[in-house]
Short mmCIF file of C-alpha atoms in Angstrom, two decimals:
data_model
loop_
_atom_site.label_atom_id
_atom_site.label_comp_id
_atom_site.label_asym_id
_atom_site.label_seq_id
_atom_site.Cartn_x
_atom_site.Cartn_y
_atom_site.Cartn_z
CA UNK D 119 0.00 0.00 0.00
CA UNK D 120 1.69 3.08 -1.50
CA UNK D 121 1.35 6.06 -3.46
CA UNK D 122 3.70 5.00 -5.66
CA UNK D 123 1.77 1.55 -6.40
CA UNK D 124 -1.33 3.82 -6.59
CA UNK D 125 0.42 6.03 -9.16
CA UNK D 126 1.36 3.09 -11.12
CA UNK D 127 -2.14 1.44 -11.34
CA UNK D 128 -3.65 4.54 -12.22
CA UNK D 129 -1.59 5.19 -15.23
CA UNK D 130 -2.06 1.84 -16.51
CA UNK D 131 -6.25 2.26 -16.40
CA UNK D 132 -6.24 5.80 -16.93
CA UNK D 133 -4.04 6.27 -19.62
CA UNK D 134 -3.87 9.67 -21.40
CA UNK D 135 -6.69 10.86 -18.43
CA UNK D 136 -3.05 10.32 -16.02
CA UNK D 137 -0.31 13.14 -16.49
CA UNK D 138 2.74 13.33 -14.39
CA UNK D 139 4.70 15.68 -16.55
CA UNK D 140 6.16 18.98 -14.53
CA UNK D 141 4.04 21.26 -15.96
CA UNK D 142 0.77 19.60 -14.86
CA UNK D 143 2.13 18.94 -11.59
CA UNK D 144 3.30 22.46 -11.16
CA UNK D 145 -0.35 23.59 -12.34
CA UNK D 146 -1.96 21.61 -9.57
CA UNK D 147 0.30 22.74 -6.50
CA UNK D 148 -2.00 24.93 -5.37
CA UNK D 149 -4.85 27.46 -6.11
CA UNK D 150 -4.78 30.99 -7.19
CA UNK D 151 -2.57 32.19 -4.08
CA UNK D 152 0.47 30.38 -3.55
CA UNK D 153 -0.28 29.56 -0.02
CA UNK D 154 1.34 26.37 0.88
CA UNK D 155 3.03 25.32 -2.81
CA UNK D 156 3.44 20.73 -2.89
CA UNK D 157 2.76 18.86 -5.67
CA UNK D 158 1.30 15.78 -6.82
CA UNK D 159 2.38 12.56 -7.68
CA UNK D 160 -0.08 12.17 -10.59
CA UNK D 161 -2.66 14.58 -11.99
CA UNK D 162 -6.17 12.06 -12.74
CA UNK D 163 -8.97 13.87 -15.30
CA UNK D 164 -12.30 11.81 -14.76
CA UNK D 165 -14.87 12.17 -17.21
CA UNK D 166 -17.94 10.34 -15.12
CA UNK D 167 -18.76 9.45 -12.36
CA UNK D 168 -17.48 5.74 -12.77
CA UNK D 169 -14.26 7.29 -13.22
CA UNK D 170 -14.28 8.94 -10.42
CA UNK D 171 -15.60 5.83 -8.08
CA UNK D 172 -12.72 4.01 -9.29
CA UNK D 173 -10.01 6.15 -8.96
CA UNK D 174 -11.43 6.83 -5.19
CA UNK D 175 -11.41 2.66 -4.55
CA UNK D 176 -7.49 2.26 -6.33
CA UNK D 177 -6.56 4.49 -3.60
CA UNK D 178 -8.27 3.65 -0.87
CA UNK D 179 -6.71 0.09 -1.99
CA UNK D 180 -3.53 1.77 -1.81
CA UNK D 181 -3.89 4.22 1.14
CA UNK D 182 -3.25 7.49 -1.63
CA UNK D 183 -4.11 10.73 -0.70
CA UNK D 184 -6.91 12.82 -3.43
CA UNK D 185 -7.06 16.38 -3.65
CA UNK D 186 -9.66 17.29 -5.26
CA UNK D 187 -9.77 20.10 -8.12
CA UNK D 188 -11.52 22.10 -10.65
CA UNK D 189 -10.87 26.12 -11.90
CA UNK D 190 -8.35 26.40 -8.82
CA UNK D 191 -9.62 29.91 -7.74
CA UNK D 192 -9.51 29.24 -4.05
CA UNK D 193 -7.56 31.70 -1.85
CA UNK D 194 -6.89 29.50 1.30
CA UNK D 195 -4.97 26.79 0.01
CA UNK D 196 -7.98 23.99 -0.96
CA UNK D 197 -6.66 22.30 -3.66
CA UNK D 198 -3.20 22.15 -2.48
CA UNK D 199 -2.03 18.65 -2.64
CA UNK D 200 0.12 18.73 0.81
CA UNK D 201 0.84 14.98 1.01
CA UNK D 202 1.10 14.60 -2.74
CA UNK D 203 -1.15 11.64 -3.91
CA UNK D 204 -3.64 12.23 -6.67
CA UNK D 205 -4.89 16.10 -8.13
CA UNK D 206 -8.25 15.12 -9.10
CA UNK D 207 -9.18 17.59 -11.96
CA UNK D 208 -12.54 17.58 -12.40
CA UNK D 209 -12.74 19.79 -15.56
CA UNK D 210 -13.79 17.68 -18.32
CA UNK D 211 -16.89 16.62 -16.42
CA UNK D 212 -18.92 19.99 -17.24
CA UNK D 213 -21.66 19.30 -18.90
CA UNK D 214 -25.22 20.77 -18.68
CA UNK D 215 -27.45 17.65 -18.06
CA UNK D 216 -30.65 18.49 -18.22
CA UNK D 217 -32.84 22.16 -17.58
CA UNK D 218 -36.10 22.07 -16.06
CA UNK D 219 -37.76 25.41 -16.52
CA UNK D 220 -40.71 24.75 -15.08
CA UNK D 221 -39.64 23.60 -11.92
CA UNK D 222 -36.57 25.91 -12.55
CA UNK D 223 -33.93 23.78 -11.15
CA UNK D 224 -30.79 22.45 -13.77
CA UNK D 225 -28.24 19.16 -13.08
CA UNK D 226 -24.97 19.66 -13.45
CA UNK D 227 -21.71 18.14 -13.70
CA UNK D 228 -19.14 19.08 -10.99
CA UNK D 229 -16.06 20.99 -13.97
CA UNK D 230 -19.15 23.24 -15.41
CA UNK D 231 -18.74 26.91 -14.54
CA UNK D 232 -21.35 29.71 -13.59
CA UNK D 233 -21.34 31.38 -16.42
CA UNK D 234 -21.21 28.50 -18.61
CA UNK D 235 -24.53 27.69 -17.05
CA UNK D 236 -25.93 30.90 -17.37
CA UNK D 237 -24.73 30.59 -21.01
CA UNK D 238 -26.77 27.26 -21.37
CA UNK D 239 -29.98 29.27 -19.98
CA UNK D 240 -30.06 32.17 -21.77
CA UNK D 241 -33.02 31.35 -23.73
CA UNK D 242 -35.24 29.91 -20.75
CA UNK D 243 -35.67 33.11 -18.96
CA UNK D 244 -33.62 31.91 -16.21
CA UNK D 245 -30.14 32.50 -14.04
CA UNK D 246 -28.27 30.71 -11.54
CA UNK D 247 -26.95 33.90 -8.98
CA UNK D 248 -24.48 32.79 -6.66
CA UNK D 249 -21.54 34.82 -8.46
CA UNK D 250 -18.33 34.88 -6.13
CA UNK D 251 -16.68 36.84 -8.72
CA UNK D 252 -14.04 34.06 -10.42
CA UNK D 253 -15.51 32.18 -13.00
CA UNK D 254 -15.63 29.35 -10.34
CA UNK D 255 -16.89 25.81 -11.39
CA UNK D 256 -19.85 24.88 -9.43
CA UNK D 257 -18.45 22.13 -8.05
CA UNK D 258 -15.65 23.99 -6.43
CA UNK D 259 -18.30 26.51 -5.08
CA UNK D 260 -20.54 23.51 -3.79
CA UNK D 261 -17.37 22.08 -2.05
CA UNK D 262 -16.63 25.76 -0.41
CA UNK D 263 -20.21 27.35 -0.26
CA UNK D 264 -19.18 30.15 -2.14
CA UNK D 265 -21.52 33.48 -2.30
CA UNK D 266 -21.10 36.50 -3.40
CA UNK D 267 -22.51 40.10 -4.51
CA UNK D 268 -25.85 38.43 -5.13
CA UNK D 269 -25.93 36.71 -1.28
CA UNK D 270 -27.73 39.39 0.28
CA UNK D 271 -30.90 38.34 -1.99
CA UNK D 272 -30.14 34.76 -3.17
CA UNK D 273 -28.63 33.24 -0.72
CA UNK D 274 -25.60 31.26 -0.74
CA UNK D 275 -24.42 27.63 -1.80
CA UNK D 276 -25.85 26.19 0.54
CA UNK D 277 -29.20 27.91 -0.37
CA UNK D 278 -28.35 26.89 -4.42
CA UNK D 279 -28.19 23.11 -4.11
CA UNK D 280 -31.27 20.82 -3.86
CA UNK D 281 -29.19 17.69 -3.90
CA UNK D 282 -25.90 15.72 -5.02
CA UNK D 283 -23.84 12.89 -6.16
CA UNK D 284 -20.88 11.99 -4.57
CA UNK D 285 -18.36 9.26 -4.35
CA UNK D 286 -17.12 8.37 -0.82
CA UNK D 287 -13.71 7.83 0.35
CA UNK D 288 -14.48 4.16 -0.12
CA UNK D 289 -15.35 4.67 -3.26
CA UNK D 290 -19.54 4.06 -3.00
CA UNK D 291 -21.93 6.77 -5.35
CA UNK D 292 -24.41 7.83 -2.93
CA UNK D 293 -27.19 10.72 -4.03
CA UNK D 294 -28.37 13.64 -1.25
CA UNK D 295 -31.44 15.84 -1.33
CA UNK D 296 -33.46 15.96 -5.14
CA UNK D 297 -35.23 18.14 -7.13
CA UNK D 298 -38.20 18.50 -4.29
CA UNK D 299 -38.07 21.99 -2.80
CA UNK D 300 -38.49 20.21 0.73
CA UNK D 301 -38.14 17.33 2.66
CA UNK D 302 -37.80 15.42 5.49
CA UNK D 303 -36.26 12.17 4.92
CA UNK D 304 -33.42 11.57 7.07
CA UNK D 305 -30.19 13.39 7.87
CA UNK D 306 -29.54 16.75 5.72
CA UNK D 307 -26.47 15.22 4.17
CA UNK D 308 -26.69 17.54 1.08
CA UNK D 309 -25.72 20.83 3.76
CA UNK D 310 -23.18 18.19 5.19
CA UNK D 311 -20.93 17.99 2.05
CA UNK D 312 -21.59 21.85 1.07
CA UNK D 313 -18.57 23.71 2.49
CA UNK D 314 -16.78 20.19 3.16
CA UNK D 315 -13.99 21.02 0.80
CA UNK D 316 -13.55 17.37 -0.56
CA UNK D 317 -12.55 16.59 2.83
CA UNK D 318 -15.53 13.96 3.41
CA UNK D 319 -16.63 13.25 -0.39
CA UNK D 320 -16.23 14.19 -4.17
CA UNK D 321 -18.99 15.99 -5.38
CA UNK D 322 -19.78 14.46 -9.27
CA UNK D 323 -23.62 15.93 -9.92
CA UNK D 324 -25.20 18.95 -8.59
CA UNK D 325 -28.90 19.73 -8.79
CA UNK D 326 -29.10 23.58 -8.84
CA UNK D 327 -31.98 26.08 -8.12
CA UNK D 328 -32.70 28.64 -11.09
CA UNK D 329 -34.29 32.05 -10.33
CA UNK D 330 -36.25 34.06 -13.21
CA UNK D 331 -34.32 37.10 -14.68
CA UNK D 332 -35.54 40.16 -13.50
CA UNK D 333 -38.43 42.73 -15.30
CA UNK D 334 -35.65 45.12 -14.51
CA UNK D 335 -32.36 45.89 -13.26
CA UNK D 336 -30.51 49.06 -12.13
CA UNK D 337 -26.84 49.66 -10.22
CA UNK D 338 -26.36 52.64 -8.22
CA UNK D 339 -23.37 54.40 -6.69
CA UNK D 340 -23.43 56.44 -3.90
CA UNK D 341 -20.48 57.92 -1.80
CA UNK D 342 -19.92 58.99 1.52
CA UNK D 343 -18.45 61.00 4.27
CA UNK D 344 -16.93 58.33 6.29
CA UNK D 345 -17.08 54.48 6.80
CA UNK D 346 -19.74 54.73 9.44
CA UNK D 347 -22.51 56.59 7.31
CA UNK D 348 -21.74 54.09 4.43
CA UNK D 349 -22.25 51.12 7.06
CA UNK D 350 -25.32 52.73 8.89
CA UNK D 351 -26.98 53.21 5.27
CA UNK D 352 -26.66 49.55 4.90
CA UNK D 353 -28.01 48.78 8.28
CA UNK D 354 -30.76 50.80 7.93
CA UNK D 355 -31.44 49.63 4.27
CA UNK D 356 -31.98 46.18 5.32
CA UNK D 357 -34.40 46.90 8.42
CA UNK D 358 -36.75 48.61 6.49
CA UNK D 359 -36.88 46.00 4.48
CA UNK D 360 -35.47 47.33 1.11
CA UNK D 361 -34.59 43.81 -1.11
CA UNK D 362 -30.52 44.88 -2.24
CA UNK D 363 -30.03 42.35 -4.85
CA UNK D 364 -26.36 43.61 -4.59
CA UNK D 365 -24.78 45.82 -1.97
CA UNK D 366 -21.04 46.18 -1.68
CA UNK D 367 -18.94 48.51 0.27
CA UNK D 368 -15.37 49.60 -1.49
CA UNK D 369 -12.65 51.70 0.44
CA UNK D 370 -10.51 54.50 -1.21
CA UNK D 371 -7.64 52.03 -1.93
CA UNK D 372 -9.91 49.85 -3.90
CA UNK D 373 -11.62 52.69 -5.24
CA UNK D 374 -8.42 54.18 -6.84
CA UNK D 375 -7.47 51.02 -8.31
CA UNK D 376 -10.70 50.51 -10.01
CA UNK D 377 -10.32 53.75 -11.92
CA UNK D 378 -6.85 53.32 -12.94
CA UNK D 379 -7.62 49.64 -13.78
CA UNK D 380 -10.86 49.90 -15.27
CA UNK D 381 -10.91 53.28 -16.68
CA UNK D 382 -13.36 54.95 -14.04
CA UNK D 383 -13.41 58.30 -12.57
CA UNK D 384 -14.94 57.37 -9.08
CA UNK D 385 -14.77 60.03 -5.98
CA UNK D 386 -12.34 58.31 -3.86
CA UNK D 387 -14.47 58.01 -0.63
CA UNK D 388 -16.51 55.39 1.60
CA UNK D 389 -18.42 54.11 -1.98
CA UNK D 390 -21.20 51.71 -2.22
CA UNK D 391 -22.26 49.88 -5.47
CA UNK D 392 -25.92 48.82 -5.39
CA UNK D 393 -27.89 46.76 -7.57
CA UNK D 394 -31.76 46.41 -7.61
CA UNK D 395 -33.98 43.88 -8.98
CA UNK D 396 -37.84 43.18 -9.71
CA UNK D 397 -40.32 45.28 -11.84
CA UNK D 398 -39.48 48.38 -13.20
CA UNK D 399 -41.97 50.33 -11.11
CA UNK D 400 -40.78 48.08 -8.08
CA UNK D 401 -36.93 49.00 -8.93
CA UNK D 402 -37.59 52.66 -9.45
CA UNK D 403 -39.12 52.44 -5.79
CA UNK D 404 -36.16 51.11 -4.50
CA UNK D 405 -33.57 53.02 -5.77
CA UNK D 406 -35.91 56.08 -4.16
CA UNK D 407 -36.26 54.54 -0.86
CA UNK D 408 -32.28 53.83 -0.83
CA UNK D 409 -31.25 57.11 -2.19
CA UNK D 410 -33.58 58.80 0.71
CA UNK D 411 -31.97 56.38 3.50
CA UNK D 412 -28.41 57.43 1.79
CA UNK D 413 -29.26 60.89 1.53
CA UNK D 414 -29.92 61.21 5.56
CA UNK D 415 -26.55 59.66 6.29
CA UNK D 416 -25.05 62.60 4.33
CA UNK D 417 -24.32 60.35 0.71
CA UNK D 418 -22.55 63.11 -1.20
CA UNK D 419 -23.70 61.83 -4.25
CA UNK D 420 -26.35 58.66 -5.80
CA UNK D 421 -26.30 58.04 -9.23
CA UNK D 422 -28.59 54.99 -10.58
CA UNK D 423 -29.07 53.79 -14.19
CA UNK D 424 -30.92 50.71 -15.88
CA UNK D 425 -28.71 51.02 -18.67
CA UNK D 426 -27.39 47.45 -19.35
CA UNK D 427 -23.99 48.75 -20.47
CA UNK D 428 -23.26 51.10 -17.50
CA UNK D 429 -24.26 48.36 -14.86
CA UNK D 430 -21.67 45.82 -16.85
CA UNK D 431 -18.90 48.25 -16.61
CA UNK D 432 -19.53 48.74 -12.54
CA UNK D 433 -19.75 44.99 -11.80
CA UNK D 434 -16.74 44.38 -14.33
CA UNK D 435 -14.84 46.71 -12.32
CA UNK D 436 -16.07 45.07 -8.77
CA UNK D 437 -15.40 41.60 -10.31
CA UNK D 438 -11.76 42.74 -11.10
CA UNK D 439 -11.09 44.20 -7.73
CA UNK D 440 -8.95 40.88 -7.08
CA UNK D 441 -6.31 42.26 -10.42
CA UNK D 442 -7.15 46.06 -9.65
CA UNK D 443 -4.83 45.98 -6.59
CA UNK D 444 -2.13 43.92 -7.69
CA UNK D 445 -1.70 46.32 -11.11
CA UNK D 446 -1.13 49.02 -8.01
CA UNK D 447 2.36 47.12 -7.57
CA UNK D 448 3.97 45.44 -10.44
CA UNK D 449 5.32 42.12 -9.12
CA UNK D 450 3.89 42.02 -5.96
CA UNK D 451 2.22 39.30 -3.87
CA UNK D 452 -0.88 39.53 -2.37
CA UNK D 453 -2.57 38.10 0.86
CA UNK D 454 -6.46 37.91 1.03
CA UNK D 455 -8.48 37.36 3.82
CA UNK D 456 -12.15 37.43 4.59
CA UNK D 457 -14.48 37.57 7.92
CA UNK D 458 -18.26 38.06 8.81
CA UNK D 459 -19.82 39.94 11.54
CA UNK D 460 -23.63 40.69 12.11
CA UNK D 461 -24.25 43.80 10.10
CA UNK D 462 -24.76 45.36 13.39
CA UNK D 463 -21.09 44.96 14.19
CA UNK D 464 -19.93 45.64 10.46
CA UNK D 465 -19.04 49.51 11.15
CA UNK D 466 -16.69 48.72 13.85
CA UNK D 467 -15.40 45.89 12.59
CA UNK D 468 -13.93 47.40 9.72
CA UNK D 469 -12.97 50.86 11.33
CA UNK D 470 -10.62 48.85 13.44
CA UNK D 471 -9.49 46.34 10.76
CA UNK D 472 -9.30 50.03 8.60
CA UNK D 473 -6.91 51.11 11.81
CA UNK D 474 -4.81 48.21 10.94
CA UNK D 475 -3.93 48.93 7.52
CA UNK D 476 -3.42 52.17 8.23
CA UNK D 477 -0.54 51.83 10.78
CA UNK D 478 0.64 48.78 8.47
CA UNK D 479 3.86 49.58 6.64
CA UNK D 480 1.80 47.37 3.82
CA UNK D 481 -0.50 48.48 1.67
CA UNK D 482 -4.14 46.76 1.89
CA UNK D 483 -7.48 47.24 0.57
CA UNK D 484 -11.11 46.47 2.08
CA UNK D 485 -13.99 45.43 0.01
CA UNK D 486 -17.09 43.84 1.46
CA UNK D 487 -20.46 42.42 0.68
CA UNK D 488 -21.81 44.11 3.35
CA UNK D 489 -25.37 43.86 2.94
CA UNK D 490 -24.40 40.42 5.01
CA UNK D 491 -21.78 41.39 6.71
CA UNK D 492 -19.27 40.17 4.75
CA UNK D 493 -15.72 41.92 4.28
CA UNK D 494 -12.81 41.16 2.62
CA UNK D 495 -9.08 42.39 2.95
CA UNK D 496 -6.34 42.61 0.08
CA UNK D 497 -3.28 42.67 1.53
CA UNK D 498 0.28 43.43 -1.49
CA UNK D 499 3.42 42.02 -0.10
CA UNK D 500 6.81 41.48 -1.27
CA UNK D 501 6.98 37.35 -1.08
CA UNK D 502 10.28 37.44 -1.06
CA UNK D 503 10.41 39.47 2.19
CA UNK D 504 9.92 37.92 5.72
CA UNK D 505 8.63 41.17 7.26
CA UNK D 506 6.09 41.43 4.86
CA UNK D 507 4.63 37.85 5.13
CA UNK D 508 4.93 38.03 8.56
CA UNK D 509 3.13 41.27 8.57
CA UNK D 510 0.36 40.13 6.59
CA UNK D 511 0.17 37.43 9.04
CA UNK D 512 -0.34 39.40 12.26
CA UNK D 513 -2.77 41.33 10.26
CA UNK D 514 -4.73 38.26 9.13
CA UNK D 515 -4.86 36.72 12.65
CA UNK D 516 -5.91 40.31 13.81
CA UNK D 517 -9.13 40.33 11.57
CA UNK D 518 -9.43 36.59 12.72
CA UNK D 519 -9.42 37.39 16.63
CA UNK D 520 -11.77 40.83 15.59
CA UNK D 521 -14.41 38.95 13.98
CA UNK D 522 -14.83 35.96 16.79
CA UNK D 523 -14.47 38.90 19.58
CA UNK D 524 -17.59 40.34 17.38
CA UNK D 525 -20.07 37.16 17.26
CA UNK D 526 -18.82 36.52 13.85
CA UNK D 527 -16.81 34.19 11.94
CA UNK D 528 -13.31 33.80 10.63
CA UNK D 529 -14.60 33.37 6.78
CA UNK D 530 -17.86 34.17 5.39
CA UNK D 531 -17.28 32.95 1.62
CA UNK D 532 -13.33 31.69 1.58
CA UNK D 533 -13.84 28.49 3.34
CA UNK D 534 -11.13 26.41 5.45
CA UNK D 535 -8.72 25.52 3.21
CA UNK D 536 -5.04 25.74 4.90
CA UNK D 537 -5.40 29.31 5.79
CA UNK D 538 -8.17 29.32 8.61
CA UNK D 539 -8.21 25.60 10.14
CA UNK D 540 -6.14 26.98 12.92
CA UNK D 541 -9.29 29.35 13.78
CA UNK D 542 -11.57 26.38 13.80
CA UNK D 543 -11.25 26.08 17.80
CA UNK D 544 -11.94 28.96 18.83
CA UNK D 545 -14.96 29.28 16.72
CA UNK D 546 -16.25 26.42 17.44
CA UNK D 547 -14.91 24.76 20.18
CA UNK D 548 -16.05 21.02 21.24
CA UNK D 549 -17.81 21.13 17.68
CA UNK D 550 -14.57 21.13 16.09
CA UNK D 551 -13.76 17.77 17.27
CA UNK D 552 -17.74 16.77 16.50
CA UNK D 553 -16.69 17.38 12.88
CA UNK D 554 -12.98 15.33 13.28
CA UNK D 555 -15.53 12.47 14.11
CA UNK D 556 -17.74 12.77 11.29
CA UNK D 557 -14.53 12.66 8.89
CA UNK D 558 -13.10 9.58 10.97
CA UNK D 559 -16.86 7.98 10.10
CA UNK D 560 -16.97 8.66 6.23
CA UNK D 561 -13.25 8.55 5.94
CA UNK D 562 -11.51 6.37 7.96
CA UNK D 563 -8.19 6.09 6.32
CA UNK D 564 -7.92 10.12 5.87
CA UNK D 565 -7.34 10.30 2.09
CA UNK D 566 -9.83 12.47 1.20
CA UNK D 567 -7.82 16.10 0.73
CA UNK D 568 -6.17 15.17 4.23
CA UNK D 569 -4.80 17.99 6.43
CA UNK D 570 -7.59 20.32 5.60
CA UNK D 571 -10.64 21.49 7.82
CA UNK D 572 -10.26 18.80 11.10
CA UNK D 573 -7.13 17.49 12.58
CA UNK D 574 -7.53 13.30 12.57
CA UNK D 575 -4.49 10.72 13.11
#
């Protein structure tokens, strides 16, 4: 029982779906920030389900780690192979099974992306929502309950899925949930492997939730004199009950790169980009309402349009917030971090996190989905340079300690990854060790992308 006989076995029934050359193993030693960098032994592209199952049972013959894999967008280290084993690249299973408008739900395979799914429904009336920003395969998203701008209305992941397939770490197909908008059969296992980051099973079918496109749609900007009004705008937006389909909170950092990046001309002040949906009359009343609620927190300006082209360009820019900041520094690194407090805490949370930054010799950016309480930090760092990576560090473990202190959580949309399992104590405590149990249940022999989310021996 080795990884090496696993290896070996593979190749032989996988053939040309097996690649061990240096550039595919480079590729797949780790996501989009190079936190943690270790290889693979073998890279493994399943095209069904059956492939899948049998790769899982070769291993679990053989005792081989699987990392599991698709666009590699994650920021916290999820797909990083860090006890080598198999990269299992889900990619070429990302097909569009079947639509069903009428009960507007879709299956999917695992490799297909949002807005290759969005492509596939243009003509239905229809739209899947949960947009983290990357073009993130659903599959990936599933595995991290991604969110998003659209959150604050839609929900997240966990809200998106009505059921899965998924191969166990002993290489069995079970299904979760269906296309029923409700039941009550047994354990919610569908909500158990959402957010499990391939850590308890490998997610090969997903049956989605649709939502009809909107009558209308308008974005809005509005600016303001200081963090608080922004946040307290928010606040009171929500109470009274105004439905944000989008409403995200950019800093002056992020605010500058945007218009040198995207070729906009934005005041550089506490901003918030809005976005309404529902009937036109129904949009036109909330844009009023907000810009009223804005104007009595002193919003020095609140601009809306409907104007398909304008709203593209806003949510292009918000969408490239990620490359924004790094064109700020040629050659730089970058950390990025996320946490969620109750919107009531929001304010405070990120006037101290703001504090931070500020008395930080680096240079870091906040951008937040606040209409959930949702925040994000960019930090730019020399990798090369100790200080700075240990600087972004203190920082990180800062916002960490901030958010828990504040009823919140250490990551609202990032997920565990290798980045924020140390965290997973304090916030949860005894159920920490609750979820080390339910991995030692469904995955006894710890292959399933070991070392993430639980410590198990």
């Amino acid at each position: 029982m080795t990884i090496d006989a696993a290896v070996a076995r593979l190749k032989a029934r996988f053939g040309a779906q097996a690649a061990a050359g240096a550039s595919e193993l480079d590729l797949h030693s780790h996501g989009e920030m190079h936190r943690g960098v270790s290889r693979p032994d073998v890279v493994l592209y399943p095209e069904s389900t059956q492939d899948v199952a049998e790769i899982v049972r070769i291993c679990a013959e053989e005792g081989c780690p699987i990392t599991p894999r698709a666009i590699g967008s994650s920021l916290e280290g999820h797909t990083t192979p860090i006890r080598g084993g198999v990269s299992l690249d889900m990619m070429r299973m990302n097909a569009v099974l079947t639509v069903h408008p009428e009960d507007l739900d879709a299956v999917v395979q695992p490799g297909v992306t949002r807005t290759e799914l969005n492509a596939a429904l243009r003509d239905t009336g229809l739209f899947f929502p949960v947009d983290p920003g990357a073009d993130a395969s659903l599959g990936g998203m599933a595995a991290t309950r991604a969110s998003g701008t659209n959150a604050v209305r839609y929900g997240t992941m966990k809200d998106a899925v009505l059921g899965l397939e998924a191969v166990l770490a002993d290489g069995r197909i079970i299904r979760t949930g269906g296309r029923a908008r409700k039941s009550s059969a047994g354990y919610d296992l569908t909500r158990l492997l959402i957010g499990s980051e391939g850590t308890l099973g490998i997610i090969t079918e997903l049956t989605v939730r649709l939502h009809g496109i909107p009558e209308a749609i308008s974005a809005a900007i509005a600016t303001f004199p200081s963090v608080e009004a922004a946040i307290n705008t928010v606040i009171e937006t929500i109470q009274m009950g105004v439905p944000m389909a989008r409403i995200e909170f950019m800093d002056e950092g992020y605010l500058a790169a945007f218009n040198a990046y995207s070729k906009l001309d934005l005041a550089l002040k506490p901003t918030l980009f809005l976005e309404f949906h529902g009937s036109e009359a129904s949009v036109a009343e909330q844009a009023e309402t907000f810009g009223e609620i804005a104007g009595d927190h002193g919003a020095a300006g609140f601009e809306w349009t409907a104007h398909e082209e304008d709203r593209n360009r806003l949510w292009a820019a918000r969408h490239n917030a990620y490359w924004a900041a790094l064109a700020t520094r040629p050659g730089a690194g970058t950390v990025v971090t996320d946490a969620c407090v109750p919107i009531s805490h929001l304010a405070e949370c990120l006037l101290e996190t703001k504090a931070d930054m500020d008395a930080s010799p680096l240079t870091g950016m906040i951008v937040g989905h606040v209409g959930d309480g949702n925040f994000h930090v960019q930090m730019l760092v020399d990798p090369d340079s100790e200080a700075d990576v240990r600087e972004a560090e203190r920082i990180t473990v800062r916002i960490a300690e901030r958010a828990l202190r504040l009823d919140g959580t250490v990551t609202g949309e990032h997920g565990v990854g290798l980045g924020k399992m140390r965290f997973l104590r304090a916030e949860h405590g005894d159920g920490w060790d609750a979820m080390a149990e339910i991995k030692r249940a469904l995955d006894r022999q710890n292959i399933l992308n070991p070392g993430k989310m639980v410590e198990i021996n």
